[in-house]
CSV table of C-alpha atoms in Angstrom, one decimal:
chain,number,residue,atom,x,y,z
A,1,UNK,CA,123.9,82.9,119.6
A,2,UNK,CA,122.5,85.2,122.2
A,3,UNK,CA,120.2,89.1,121.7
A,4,UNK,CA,121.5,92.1,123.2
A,5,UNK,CA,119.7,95.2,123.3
A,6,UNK,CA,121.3,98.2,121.0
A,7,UNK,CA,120.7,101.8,120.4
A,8,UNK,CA,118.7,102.9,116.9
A,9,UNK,CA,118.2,106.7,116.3
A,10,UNK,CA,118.5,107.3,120.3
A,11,UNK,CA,115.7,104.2,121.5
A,12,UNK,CA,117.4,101.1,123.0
A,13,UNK,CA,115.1,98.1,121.6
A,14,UNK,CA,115.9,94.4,121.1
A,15,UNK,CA,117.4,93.9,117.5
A,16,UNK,CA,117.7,91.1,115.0
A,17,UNK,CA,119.7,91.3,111.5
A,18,UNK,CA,117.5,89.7,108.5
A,19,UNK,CA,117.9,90.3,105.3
A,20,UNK,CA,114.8,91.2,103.3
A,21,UNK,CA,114.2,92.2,99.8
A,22,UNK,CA,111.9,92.5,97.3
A,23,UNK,CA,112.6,89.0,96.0
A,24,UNK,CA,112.5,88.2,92.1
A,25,UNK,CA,112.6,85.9,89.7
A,26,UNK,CA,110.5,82.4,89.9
A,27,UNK,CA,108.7,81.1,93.1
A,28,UNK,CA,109.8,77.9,94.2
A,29,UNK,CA,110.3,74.7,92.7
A,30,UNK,CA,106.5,73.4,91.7
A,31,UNK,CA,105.1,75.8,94.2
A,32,UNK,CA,104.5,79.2,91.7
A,33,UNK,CA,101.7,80.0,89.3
A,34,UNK,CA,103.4,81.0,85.3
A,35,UNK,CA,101.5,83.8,84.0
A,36,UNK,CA,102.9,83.2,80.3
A,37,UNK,CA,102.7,80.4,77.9
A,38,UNK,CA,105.2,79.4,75.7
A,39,UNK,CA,105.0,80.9,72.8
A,40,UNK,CA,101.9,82.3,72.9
A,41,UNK,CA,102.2,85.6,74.6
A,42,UNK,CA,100.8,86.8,78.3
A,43,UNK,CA,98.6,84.2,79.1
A,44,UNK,CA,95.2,85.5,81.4
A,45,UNK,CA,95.0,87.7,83.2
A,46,UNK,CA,97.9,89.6,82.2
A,47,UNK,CA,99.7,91.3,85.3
A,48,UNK,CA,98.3,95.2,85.8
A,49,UNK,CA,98.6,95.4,89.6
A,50,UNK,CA,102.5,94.3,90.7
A,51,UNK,CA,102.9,91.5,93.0
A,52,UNK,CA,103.5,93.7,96.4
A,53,UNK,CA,106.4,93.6,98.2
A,54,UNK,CA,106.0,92.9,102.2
A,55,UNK,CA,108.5,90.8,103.7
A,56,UNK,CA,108.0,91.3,107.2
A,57,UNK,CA,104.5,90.5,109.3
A,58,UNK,CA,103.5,90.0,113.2
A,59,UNK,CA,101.1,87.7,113.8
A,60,UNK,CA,99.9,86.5,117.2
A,61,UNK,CA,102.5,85.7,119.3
A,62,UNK,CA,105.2,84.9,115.9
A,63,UNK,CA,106.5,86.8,113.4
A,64,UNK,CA,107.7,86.0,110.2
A,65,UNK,CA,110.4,87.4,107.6
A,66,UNK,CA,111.9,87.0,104.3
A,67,UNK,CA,115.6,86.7,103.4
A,68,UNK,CA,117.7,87.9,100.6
A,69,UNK,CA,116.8,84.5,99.0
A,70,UNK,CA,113.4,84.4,99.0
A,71,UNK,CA,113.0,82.2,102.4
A,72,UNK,CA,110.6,82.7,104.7
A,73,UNK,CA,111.6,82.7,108.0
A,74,UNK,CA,109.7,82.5,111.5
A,75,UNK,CA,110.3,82.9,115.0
A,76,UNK,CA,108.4,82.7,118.2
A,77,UNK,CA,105.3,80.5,118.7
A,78,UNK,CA,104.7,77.4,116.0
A,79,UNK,CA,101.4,78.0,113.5
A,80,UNK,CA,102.0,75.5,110.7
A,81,UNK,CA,104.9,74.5,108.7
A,82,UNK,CA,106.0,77.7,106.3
A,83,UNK,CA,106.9,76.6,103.1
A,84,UNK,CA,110.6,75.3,102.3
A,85,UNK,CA,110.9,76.9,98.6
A,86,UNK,CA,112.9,79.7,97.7
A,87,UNK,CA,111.4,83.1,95.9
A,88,UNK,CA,108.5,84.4,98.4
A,89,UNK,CA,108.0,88.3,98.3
A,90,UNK,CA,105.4,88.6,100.7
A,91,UNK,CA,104.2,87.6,103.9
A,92,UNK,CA,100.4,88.1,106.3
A,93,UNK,CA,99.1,86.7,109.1
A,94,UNK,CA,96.1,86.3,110.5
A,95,UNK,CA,93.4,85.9,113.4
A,96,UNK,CA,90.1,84.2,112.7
A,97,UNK,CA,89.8,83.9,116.4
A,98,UNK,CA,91.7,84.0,119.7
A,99,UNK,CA,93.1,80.4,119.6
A,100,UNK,CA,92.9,80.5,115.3
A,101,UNK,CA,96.2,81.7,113.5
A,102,UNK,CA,97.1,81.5,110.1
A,103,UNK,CA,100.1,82.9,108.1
A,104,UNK,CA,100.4,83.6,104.3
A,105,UNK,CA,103.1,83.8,101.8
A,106,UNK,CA,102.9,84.9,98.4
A,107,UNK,CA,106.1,84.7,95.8
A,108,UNK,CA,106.7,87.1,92.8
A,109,UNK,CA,104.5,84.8,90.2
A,110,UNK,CA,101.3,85.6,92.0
A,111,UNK,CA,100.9,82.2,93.8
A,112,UNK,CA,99.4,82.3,97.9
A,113,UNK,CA,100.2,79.5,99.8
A,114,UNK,CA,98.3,79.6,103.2
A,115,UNK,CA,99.4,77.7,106.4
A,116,UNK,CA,98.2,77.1,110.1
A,117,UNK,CA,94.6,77.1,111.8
A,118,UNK,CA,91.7,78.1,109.1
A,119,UNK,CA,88.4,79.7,111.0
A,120,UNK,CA,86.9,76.3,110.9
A,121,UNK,CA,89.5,75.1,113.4
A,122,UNK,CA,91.7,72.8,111.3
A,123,UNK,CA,95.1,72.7,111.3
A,124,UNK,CA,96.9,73.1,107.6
A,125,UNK,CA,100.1,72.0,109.1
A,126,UNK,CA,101.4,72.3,105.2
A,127,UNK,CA,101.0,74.9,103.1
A,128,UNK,CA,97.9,74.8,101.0
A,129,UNK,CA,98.2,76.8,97.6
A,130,UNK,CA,95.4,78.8,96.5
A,131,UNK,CA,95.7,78.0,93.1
A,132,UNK,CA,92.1,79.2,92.3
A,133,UNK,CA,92.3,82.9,92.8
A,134,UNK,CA,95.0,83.1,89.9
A,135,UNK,CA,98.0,85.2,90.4
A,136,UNK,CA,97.4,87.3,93.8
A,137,UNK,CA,99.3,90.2,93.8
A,138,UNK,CA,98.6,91.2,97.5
A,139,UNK,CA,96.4,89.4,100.5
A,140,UNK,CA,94.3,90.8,103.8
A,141,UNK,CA,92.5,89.0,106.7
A,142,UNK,CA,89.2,90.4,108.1
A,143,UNK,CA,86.6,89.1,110.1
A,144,UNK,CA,86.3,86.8,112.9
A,145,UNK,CA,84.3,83.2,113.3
A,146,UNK,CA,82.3,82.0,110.0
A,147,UNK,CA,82.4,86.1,109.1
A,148,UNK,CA,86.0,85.9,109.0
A,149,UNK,CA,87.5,85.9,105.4
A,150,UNK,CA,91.1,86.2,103.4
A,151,UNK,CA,91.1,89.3,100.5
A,152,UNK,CA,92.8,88.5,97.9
A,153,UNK,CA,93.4,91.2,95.2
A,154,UNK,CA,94.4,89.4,91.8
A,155,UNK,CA,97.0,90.7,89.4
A,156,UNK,CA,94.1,91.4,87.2
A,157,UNK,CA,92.7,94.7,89.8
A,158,UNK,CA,90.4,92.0,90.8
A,159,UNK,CA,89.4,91.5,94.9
A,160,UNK,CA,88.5,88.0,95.4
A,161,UNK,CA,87.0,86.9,99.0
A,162,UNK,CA,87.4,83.0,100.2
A,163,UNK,CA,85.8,82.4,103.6
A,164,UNK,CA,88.1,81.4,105.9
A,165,UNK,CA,86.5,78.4,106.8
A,166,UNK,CA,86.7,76.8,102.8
A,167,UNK,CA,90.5,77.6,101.7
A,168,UNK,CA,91.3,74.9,99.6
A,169,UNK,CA,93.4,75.2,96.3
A,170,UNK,CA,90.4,75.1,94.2
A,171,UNK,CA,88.4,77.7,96.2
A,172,UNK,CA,88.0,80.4,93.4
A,173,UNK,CA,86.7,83.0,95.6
A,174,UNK,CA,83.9,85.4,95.5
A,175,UNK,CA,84.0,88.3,93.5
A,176,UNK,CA,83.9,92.0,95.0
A,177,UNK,CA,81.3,94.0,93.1
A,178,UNK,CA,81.2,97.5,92.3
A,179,UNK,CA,84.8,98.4,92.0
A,180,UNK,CA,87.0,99.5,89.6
A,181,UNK,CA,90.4,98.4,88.4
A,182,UNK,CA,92.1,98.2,92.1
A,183,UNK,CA,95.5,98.9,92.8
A,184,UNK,CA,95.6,98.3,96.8
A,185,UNK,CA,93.6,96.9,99.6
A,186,UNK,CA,94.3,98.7,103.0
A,187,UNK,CA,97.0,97.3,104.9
A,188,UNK,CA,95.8,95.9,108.6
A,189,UNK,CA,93.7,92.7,109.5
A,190,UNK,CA,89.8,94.1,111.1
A,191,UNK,CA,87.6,92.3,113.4
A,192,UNK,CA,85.1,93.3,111.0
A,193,UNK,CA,85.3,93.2,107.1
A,194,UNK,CA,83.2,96.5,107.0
A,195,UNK,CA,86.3,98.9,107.5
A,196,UNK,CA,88.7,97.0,104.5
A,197,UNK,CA,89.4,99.5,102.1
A,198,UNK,CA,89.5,98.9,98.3
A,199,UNK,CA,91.9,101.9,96.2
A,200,UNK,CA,91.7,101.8,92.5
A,201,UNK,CA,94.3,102.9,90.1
A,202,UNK,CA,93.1,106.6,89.7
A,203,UNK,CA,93.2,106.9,93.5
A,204,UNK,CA,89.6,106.8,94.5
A,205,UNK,CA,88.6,104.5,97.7
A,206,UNK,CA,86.2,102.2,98.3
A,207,UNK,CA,85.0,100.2,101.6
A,208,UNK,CA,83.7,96.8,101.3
A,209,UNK,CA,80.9,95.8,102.1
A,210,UNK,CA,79.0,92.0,102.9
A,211,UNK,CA,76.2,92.0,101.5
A,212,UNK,CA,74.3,88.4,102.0
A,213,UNK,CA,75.7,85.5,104.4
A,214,UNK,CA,74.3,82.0,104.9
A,215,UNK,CA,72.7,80.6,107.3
A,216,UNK,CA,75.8,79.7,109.3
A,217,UNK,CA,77.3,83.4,109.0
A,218,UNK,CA,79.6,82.5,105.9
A,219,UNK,CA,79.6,85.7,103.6
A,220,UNK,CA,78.1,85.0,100.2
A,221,UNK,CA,78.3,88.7,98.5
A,222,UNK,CA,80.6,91.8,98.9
A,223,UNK,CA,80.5,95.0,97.1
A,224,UNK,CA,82.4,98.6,97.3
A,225,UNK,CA,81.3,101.6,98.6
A,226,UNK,CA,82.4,104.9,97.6
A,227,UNK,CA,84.3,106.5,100.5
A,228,UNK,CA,83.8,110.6,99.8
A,229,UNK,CA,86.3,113.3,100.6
A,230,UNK,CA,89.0,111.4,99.3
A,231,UNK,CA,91.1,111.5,96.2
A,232,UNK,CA,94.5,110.5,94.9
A,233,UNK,CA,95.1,108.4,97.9
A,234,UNK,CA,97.8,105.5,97.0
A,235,UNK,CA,97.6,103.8,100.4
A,236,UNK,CA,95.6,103.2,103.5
A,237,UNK,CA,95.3,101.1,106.7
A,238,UNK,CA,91.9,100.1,108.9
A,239,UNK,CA,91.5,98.3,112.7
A,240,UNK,CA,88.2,97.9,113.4
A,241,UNK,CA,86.7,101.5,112.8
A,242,UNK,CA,88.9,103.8,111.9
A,243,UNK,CA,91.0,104.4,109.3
A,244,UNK,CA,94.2,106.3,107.9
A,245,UNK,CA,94.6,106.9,103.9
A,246,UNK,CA,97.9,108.5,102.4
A,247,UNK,CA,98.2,110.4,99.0
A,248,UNK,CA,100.2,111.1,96.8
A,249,UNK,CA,101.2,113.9,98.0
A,250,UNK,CA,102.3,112.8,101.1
A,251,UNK,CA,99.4,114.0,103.4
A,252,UNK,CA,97.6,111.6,105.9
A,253,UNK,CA,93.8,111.9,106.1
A,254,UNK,CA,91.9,109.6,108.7
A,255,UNK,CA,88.3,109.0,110.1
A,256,UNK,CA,86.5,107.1,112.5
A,257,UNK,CA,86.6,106.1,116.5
A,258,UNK,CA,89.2,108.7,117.9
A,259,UNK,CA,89.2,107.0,121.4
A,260,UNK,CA,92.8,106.6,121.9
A,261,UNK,CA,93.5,109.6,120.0
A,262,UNK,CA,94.7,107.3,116.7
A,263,UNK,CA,93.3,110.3,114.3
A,264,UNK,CA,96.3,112.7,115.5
A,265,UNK,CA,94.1,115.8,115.3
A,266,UNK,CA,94.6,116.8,119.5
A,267,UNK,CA,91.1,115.1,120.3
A,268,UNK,CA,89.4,111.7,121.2
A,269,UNK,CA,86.4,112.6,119.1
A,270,UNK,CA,85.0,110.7,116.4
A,271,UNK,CA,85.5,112.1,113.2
A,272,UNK,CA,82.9,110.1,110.1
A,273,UNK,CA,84.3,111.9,107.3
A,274,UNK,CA,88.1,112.0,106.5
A,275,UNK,CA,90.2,114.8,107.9
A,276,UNK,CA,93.5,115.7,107.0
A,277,UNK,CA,96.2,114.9,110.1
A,278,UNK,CA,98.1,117.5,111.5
A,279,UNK,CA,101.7,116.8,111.0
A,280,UNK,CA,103.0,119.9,111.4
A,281,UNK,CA,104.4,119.7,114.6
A,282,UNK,CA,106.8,117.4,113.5
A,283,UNK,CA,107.7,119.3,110.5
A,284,UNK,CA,104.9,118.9,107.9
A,285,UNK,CA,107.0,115.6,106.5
A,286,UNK,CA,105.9,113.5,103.1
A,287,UNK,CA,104.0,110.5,104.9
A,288,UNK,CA,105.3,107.2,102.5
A,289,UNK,CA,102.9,105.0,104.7
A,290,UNK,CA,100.8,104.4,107.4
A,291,UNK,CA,99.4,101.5,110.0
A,292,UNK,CA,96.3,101.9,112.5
A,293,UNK,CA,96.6,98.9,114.7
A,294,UNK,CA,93.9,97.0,116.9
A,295,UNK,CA,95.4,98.8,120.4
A,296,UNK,CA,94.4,102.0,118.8
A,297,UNK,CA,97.6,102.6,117.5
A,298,UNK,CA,98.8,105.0,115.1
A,299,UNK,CA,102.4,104.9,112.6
A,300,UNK,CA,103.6,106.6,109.6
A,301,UNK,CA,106.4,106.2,107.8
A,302,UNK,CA,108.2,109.5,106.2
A,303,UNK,CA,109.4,109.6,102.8
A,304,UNK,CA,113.2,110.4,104.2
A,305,UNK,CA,113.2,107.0,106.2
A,306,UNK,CA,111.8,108.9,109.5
A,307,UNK,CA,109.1,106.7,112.1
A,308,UNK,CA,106.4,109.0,113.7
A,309,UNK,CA,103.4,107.5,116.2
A,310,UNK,CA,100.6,108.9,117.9
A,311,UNK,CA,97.9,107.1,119.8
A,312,UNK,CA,98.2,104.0,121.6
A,313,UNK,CA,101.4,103.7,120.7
A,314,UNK,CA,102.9,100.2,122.4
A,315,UNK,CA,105.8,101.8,124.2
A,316,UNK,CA,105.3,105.7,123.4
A,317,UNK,CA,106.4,106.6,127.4
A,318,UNK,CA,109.6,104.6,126.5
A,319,UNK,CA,110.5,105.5,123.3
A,320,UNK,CA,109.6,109.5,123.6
A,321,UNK,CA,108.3,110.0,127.3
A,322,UNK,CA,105.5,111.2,125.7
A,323,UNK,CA,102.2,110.9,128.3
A,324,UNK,CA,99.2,108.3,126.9
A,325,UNK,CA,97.5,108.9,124.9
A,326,UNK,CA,99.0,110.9,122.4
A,327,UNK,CA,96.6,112.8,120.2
A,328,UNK,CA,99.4,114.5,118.3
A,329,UNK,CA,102.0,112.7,115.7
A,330,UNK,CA,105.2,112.3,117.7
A,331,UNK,CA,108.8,111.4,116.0
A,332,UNK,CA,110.2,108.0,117.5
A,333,UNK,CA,112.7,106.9,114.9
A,334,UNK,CA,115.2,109.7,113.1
A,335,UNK,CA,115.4,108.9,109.3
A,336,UNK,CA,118.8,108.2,109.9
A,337,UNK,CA,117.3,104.7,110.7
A,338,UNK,CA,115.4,104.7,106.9
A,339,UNK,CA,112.7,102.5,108.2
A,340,UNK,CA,111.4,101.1,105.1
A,341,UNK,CA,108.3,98.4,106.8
A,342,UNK,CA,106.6,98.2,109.9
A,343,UNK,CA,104.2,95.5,111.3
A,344,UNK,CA,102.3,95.2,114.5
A,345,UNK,CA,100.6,92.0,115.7
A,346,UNK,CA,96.6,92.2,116.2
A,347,UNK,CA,96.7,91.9,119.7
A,348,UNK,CA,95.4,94.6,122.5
A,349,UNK,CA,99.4,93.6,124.0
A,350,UNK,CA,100.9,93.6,120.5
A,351,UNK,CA,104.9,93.5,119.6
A,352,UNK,CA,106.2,95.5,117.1
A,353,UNK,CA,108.7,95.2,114.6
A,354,UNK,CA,110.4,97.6,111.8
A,355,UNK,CA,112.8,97.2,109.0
A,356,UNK,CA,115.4,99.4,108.6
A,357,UNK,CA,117.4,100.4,105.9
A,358,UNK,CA,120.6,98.2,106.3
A,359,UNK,CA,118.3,94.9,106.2
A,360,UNK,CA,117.9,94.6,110.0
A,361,UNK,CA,114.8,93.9,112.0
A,362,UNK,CA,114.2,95.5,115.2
A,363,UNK,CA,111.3,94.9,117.5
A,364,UNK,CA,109.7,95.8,120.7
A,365,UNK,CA,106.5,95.0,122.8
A,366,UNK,CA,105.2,91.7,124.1
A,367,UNK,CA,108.0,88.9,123.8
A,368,UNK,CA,106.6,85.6,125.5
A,369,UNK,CA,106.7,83.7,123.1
A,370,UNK,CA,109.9,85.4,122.0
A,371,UNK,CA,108.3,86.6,118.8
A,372,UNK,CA,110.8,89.6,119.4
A,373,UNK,CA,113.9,87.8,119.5
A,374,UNK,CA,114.9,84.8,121.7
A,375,UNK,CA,116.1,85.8,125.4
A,376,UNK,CA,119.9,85.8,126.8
A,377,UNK,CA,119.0,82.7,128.0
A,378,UNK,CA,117.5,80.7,125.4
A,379,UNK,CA,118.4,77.4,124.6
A,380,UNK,CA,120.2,76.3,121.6
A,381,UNK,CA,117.2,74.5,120.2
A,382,UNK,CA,115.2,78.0,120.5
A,383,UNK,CA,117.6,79.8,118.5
A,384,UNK,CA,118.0,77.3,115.8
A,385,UNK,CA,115.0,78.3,114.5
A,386,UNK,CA,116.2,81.7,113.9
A,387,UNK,CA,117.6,80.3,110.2
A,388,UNK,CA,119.8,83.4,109.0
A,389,UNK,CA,118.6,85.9,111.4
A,390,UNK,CA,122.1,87.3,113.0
A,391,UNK,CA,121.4,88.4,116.2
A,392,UNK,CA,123.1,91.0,117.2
């Protein structure tokens, strides 16, 4: 088995085939959370918020995947031992500090299985099921140190935070006040937990807030906060202090530190209420979704399939010959490709990878620990842990 480079939509980039899909039916054997009893109905809380479907992430030096099965698959550095069961929908991953990675997993019952370093420093080498929260429909990291903390928003519109120093399975969480019934938490892990944004069902957008820590730092209460100037949004993603919110409509909104020009409006300057991004230069396209990453980085994802960057984007003098920084959204990826998912690893050197719409993965940026794909030299016993990835 050996990786070749290839040509998508006009960019030669490192590929990798994997299948991934939105995975149904039952998590794996003993490892999922049933959220009906027999014979008695929907047990509580019955499912309002879907369990969400994300089956590719980029952590710290490894990335992980999900096949057609419902297997998670990983490649690059070791953090952990990923669980072995079928029927996983979605996967995170996570930095509680430079030498501290975790990875998450969550199947289409609800359950979160967590694996690798917590922020205390130990080592789950096996997974360790949050049984507490309940059914999780989706999961964020934020935070750094005894700060640091996993979001976890229930099936129920409920966000849950567990310090990421105390996951244990009966770690219940504490409960975010001053929300509504929430239908998203912005995509994106944050140094801080100050920039996470909460979006409720009718569209209107909260940030979270700690509000009491202990004595050691561990957060103790969190709350929402209005965000103003937004409405109808159905998705969003933070790094650090800025942010980027799609509506329904399409449009992309964004506010905060401007200094690698990550807000798209031309400028470096700060903006502290939301402004609407210009993408008109690029033909005013639908925007599906969008990712702000912690190298000041910039993505959305059109409607039609179509990949557009602005910012720090890793590799924007390659992919476009575009000079850095670029303050204006720039096309890299023709919808042709149909890039359904992209994920960038929280690192200032980060590698990138995105889905695209035949099921293959393709990647680009930092590959040390060949969290891309393996090299044209690697050894057998490097690719064997590339489990049904088909490199091309």
């Amino acid at each position: 088995m050996k990786s070749t480079w290839t040509t998508l939509g006009g960019v030669t980039i490192l590929a990798a085939s994997l299948s991934l899909t939105a995975c149904g039916g039952g998590g794996g054997s003993g490892s999922s959370t049933n959220l009906t009893t027999s014979g008695s109905g929907p047990a509580q809380p019955v499912a309002v918020v879907d369990v969400k479907s994300e089956p590719l992430a980029a952590g710290s030096g490894y990335s992980l995947g999900i096949n057609a099965v419902g297997q998670i698959q990983s490649w690059g550095a070791t953090v952990g031992t990923q669980p072995a069961t079928n029927g996983w929908k979605s996967v995170g991953a996570a930095t509680w500090a430079s030498s501290l990675h975790a990875s998450w997993a969550i199947d289409s019952n609800g359950t979160l299985a967590i694996w690798g370093m917590d922020a205390a420093g130990v080592m789950h080498d096996q997974p360790v099921q949050l049984t507490g929260l309940g059914a999780v429909a989706s999961a964020r990291a934020c935070g750094t140190g005894t700060g640091a903390l996993l979001l976890a928003l229930g099936t129920d519109g409920v966000v849950r935070a567990v310090p990421a120093s105390e996951l244990s399975t009966t770690a219940k969480g504490i409960t975010v006040s001053g929300l509504g019934e929430i239908h998203a938490l912005s995509d994106g892990m944050d140094t801080t937990c100050g920039s996470v944004l909460a979006i409720d069902k009718q569209g209107a957008v909260s940030r979270l807030t700690v509000q009491t820590s202990d004595t050691k730092g561990v957060p103790t209460a969190l709350a929402g906060a209005a965000v103003s100037g937004l409405s109808n949004v159905v998705q969003a993603s933070c790094a650090q202090d800025n942010c980027l919110a799609v509506t329904k409509t399409g449009a992309v909104y964004g506010w905060g530190s401007n200094a690698k020009g990550q807000l798209g409006d031309t400028t470096l300057d700060p903006r502290s209420t939301p402004a609407q991004v210009d993408m008109s230069l690029v033909g005013a396209p639908a925007i599906n979704q969008v990712l702000v990453t912690q190298a000041g980085a910039a993505y959305a994802i059109g409607k039609d399939g179509a990949l557009y960057g602005w910012g720090a984007v890793d590799g924007l003098k390659v992919l476009t010959s575009s000079a850095y920084p670029g303050t204006v959204p720039t096309l890299l990826m023709a919808s042709g490709v149909a890039v359904s998912q992209i994920a960038v690893s929280p690192d200032m050197a980060p590698h990138t990878l995105i889905q695209a719409g035949d099921g293959s993965v393709y990647g680009w940026g930092r590959n040390a620990d060949a969290e891309v794909a393996p090299p044209a030299s690697a050894k057998p016993l490097l690719a064997s842990t590339f489990t049904n990835i088909v490199l091309k």
